[in-house]
XYZ file of C-alpha atoms in Angstrom:
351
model
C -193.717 7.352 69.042
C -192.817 9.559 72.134
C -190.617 12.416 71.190
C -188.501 11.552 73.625
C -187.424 8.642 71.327
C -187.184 10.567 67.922
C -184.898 13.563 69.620
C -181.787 14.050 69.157
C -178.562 14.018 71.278
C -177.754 17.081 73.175
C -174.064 17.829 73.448
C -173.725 16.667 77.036
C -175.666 13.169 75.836
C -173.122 12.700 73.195
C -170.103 13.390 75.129
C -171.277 10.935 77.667
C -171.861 8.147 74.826
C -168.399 8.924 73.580
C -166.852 8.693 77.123
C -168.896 5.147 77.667
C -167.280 4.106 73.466
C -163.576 5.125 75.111
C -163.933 3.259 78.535
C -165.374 -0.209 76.682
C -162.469 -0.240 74.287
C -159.715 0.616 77.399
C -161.883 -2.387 78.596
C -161.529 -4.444 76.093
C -157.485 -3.662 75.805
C -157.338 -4.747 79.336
C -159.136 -7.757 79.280
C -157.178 -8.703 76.019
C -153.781 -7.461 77.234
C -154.343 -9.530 80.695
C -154.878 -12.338 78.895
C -151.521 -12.623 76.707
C -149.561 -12.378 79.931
C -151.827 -15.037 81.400
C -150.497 -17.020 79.039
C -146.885 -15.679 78.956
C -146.474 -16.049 75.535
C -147.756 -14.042 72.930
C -148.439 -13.749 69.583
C -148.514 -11.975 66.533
C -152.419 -12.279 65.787
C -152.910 -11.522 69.690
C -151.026 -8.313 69.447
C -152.974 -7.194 66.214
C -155.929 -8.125 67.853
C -154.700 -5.628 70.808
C -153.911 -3.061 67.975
C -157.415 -2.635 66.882
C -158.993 -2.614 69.712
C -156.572 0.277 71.004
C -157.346 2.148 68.282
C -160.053 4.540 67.035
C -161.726 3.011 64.489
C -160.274 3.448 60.728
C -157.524 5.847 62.466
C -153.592 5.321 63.925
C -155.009 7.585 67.190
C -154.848 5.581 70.202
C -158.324 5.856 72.513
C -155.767 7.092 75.068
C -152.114 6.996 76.878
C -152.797 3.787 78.697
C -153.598 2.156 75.507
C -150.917 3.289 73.658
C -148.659 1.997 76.499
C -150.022 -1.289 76.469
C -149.210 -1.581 72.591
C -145.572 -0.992 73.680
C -145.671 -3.553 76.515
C -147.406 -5.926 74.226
C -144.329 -5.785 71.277
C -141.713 -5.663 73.986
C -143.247 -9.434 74.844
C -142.991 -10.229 71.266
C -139.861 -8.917 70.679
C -138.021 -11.626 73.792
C -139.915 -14.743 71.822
C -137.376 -14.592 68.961
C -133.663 -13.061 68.695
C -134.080 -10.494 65.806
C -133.232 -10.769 61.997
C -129.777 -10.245 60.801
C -128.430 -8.515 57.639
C -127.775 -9.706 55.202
C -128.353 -13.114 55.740
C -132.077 -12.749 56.383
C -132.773 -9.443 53.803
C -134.950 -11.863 51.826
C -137.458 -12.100 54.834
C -137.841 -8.315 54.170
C -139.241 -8.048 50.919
C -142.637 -7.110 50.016
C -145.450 -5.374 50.742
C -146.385 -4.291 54.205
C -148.909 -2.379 55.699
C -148.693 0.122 59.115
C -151.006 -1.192 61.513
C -149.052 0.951 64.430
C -147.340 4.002 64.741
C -146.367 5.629 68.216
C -145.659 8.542 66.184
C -149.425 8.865 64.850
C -150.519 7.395 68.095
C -150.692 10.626 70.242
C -148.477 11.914 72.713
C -147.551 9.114 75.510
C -146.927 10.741 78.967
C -145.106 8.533 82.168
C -146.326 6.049 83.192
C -147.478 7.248 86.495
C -150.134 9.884 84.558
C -151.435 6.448 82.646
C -154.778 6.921 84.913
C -155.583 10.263 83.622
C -158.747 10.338 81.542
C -158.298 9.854 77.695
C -158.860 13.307 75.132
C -162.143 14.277 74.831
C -163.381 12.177 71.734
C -164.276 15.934 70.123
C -160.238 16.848 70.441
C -159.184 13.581 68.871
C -162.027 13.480 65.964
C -160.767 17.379 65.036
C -157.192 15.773 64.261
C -158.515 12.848 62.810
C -160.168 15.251 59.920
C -157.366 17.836 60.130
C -156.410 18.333 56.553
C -153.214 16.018 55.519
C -153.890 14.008 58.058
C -152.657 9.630 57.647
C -156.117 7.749 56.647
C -156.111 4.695 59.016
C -154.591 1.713 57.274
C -153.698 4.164 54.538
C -149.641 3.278 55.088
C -148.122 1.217 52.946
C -144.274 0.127 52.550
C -142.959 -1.700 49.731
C -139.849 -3.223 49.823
C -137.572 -4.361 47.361
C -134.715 -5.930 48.261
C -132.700 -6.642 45.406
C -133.255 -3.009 43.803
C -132.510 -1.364 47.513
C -135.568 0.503 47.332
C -138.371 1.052 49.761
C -141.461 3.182 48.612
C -144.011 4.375 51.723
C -147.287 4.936 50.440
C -148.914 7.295 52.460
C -153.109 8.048 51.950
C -154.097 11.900 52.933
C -157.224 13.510 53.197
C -156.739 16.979 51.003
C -159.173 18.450 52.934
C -160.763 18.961 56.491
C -163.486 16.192 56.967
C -165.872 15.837 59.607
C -167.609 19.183 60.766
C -165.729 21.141 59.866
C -165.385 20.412 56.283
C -169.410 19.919 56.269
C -169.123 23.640 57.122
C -166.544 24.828 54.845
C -168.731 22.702 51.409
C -171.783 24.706 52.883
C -169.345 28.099 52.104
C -170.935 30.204 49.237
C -168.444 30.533 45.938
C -165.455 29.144 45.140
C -164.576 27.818 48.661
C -167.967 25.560 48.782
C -167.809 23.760 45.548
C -164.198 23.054 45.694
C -164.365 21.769 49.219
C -168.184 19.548 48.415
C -165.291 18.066 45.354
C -162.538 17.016 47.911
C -165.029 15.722 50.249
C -164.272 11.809 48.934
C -160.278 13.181 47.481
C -157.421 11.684 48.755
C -154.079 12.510 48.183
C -151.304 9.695 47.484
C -147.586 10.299 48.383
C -145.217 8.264 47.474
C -141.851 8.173 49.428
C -139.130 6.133 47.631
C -136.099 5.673 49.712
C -132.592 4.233 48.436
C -131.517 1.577 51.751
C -128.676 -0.526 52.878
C -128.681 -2.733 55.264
C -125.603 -3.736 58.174
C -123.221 -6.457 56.516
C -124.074 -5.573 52.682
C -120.602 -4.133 51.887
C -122.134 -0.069 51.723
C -119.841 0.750 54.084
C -116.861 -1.309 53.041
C -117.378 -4.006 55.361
C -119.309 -7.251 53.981
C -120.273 -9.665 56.626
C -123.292 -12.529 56.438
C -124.935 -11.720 59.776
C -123.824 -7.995 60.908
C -127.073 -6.582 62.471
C -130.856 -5.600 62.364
C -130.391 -2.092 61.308
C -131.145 -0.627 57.873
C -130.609 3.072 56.782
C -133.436 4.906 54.644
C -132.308 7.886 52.421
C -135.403 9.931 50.894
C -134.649 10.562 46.620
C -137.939 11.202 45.017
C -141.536 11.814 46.115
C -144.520 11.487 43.480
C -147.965 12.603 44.604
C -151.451 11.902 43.025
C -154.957 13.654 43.431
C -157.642 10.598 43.458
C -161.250 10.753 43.963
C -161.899 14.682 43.201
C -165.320 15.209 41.666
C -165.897 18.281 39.524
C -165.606 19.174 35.438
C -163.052 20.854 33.685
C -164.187 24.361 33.649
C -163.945 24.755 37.600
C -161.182 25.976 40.063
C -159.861 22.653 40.908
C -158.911 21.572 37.688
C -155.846 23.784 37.409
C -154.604 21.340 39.959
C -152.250 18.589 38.202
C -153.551 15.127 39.508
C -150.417 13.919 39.505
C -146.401 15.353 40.002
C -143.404 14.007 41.530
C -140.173 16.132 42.908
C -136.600 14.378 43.206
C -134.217 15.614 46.119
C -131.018 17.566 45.478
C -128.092 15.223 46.209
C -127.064 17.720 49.028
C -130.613 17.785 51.051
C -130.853 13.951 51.333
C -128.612 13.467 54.622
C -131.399 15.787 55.669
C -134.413 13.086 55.239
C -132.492 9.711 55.969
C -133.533 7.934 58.992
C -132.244 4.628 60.463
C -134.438 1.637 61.701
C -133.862 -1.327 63.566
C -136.102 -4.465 62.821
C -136.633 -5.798 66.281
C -138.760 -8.989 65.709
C -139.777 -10.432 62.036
C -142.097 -13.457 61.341
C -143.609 -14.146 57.933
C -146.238 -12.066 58.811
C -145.578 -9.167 60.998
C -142.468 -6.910 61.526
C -141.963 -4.624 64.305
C -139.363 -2.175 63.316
C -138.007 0.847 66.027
C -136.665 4.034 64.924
C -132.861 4.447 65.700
C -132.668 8.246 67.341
C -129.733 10.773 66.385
C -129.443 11.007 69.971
C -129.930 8.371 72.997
C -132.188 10.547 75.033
C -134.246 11.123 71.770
C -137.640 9.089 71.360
C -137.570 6.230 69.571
C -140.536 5.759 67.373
C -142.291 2.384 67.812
C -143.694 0.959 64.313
C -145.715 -2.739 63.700
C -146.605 -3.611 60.080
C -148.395 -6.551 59.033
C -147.660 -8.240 55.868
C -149.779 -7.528 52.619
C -151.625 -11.385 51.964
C -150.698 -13.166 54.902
C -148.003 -15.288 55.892
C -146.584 -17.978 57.744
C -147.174 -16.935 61.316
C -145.660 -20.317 62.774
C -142.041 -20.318 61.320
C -140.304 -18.993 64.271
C -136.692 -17.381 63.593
C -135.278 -21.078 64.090
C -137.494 -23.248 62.232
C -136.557 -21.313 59.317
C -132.761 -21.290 59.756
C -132.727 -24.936 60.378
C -134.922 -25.103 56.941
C -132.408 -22.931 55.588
C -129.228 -25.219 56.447
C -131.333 -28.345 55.152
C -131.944 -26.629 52.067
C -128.166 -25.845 51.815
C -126.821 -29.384 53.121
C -129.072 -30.686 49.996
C -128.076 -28.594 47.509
C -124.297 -29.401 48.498
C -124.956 -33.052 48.691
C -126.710 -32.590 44.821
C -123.566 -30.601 43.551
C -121.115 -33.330 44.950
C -122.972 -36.127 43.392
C -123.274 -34.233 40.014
C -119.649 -33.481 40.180
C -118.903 -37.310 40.734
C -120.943 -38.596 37.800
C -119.143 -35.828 36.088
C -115.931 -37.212 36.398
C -116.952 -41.083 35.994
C -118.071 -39.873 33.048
C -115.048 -38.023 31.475
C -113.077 -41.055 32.754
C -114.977 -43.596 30.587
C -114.937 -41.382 27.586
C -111.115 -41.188 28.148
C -110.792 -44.974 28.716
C -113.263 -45.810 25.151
C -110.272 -43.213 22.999
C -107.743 -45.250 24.240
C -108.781 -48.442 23.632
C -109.406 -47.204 20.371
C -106.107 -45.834 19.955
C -105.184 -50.084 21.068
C -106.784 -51.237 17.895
C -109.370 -53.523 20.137
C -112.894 -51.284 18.533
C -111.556 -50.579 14.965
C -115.303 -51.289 13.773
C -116.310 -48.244 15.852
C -114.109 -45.665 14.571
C -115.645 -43.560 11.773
C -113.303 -44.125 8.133
C-alpha cells in the first residue's frame, strides 16, 4: 500500500478533521433546530434529539456558543406548550429517577448573542477539560427523587484522574506516580449529594396551599463518595485509599449549599428545571433531565388534570354510593329488631 495511506495524521491534518467533526454537528443543530420551528411546535424527543447532537460525544460540553444557545431557544419553545407544574398538587409527577441530559453550567461559557458567529474552541482546548481530573462523565448525572421522604440524592460520576493525553503520559511516569495513575485509568469516583427539599404550598413555611408554585428549595446534609473501577492489589499505594466514606454537614454550613429551582415545563418524561439566582442580574443555570425508563411523552399538563378530576369525580361518586347502601342497611337491621321487639318473628329470636 502507498505510504501515503498507512501515515499518520500530522497535527495540522487533525486539527482540520476536528474543525470539519465541529462544523457537521453545528450543521446538523441547524438543520434540526430549523426544523422544530418549521413546525412551530416542538417536542420533547425533538429537543433531546437537538441535545445530542449539540453535544460532544459522551460529554455535557457543547461543540460551541451557538449550539449551546440554540439548546436555550429550543426549551424556551417547550416551556410556552404547557403552563408549568404546581406544588403541591402535582409533587407526585416529580418522583423518580432522572438523568441530566443538559447543563448550561457544564455546557461552557455562553457569550451574547451577537459573538454567536465566532468560531467554536479548538477541539484540543475542549478535550483537555473533558479529561481534567474531577471532571462530570457525560450522562454520569443522576437525580433521584423522593417525594414522600423530601429527599433528592444527585449522583454525580467523576473521573479520579486526568484521561486522555495527558494521563497516557502521567501512567508512562516511572514509580509510584505511573502505577497508581495506569490503576485509575478505568476509576471513577461516585458522589452522592442528598439534599433535604420542600416545595411552595407544602406547609414548610407555614403556609399550606394545593397549587402555590413551581419552585422547590434544595438544602445539601450528607455527601457519601465511592472509589469504583481501581485496579491494583493490596500491597500498593492506592490501597490506603478507603473505597468508600461519606461526610454529613454541620447544621450551621447548610444555608451555605442550598439552592432553589424552578421546574419550568414537566411531562412524564422530561423536566426542564432553571436555577432561581440569589440575585436578578445573576445567571440562571438552565438544566433538562430525562426520565430514567421512559414515560408518557403525550399526557400534556391538561390531559392529566382532566384524568385527575375523573379519577376524583369517581372515587366521590363510589364513596356516596357506599355510604347509601350503608345506611339502607343499618335501617333494615333497625326495622328486623323492632319487629322483633312486636312479637311478629318470635321463631327467629334465639331462646
Amino acid at each position: 500500500a502507498p505510504a501515503s495511506l498507512t501515515a499518520p495524521q500530522t497535527p495540522a491534518q487533525r486539527g482540520r478533521s476536528a474543525a470539519r467533526t465541529v462544523a457537521k454537528s453545528a450543521m446538523l443543530s441547524l438543520l434540526q433546530l430549523a426544523s422544530l420551528f418549521a413546525t412551530g411546535l416542538v417536542t420533547p424527543s425533538q429537543l433531546t434529539t437537538l441535545i445530542s447532537s449539540s453535544l460532544r460525544p459522551s460529554s455535557y460540553l457543547a461543540t460551541s456558543p451557538a449550539a449551546a444557545r440554540r439548546v436555550a431557544d429550543a426549551c424556551a419553545e417547550l416551556e410556552a406548550t404547557a403552563p408549568p407544574p404546581l406544588w403541591p398538587r402535582d409533587l407526585r409527577r416529580l418522583d423518580g429517577s432522572w438523568r441530566l441530559i443538559y447543563s448550561s453550567a457544564l455546557a461552557g461559557p455562553q457569550p451574547p448573542s451577537p459573538l454567536d458567529g465566532l468560531p467554536a474552541p479548538p477541539a484540543a482546548l475542549l478535550a483537555a477539560v473533558e479529561s481534567a481530573p474531577f471532571a462530570p462523565l457525560g450522562g454520569g448525572v443522576q437525580q433521584n427523587v423522593d417525594v414522600f421522604k423530601r429527599r433528592i440524592v444527585n449522583v454525580v460520576e467523576l473521573s479520579p484522574w486526568p484521561t486522555g493525553s495527558l494521563g497516557g503520559l502521567l501512567s508512562s511516569a516511572p514509580g509510584p506516580l505511573g502505577q497508581a495513575s495506569k490503576q485509575l485509568q478505568a476509576a471513577r469516583v461516585v458522589l452522592e449529594l442528598d439534599h433535604s427539599f420542600s416545595a411552595d404550598g407544602d406547609g414548610s413555611d407555614g403556609a399550606r396551599r394545593a397549587a402555590a408554585g413551581s419552585t422547590i428549595s434544595l438544602t445539601l446534609e450528607e455527601v457519601r463518595r465511592e472509589l469504583e473501577g481501581a485496579a491494583g492489589g493490596g500491597d500498593d499505594a492506592l490501597a490506603m485509599v478507603p473505597r468508600a466514606s461519606s461526610y454529613s454537614l454541620p447544621p450551621p454550613l447548610r444555608p451555605l449549599a442550598s439552592g432553589k429551582f424552578a421546574t419550568t415545563y414537566l411531562s412524564g418524561s422530561l423536566r426542564i428545571s432553571r436555577a432561581v439566582p440569589p440575585l436578578p442580574s445573576a445567571p440562571a443555570e438552565l438544566r433538562v433531565f430525562v426520565r430514567e425508563g421512559g414515560g408518557d411523552e403525550g399526557a400534556t399538563w391538561q390531559e392529566e388534570e382532566d384524568a385527575r378530576t375523573a379519577a376524583a369525580e369517581e372515587e366521590a361518586a363510589a364513596a356516596a354510593a357506599a355510604g347509601a347502601d350503608a345506611v339502607e342497611a343499618e335501617g333494615g337491621e333497625g326495622g328486623a329488631v323492632e319487629e322483633q321487639e312486636d312479637g311478629l318473628y318470635f321463631d327467629e329470636v334465639p331462646d
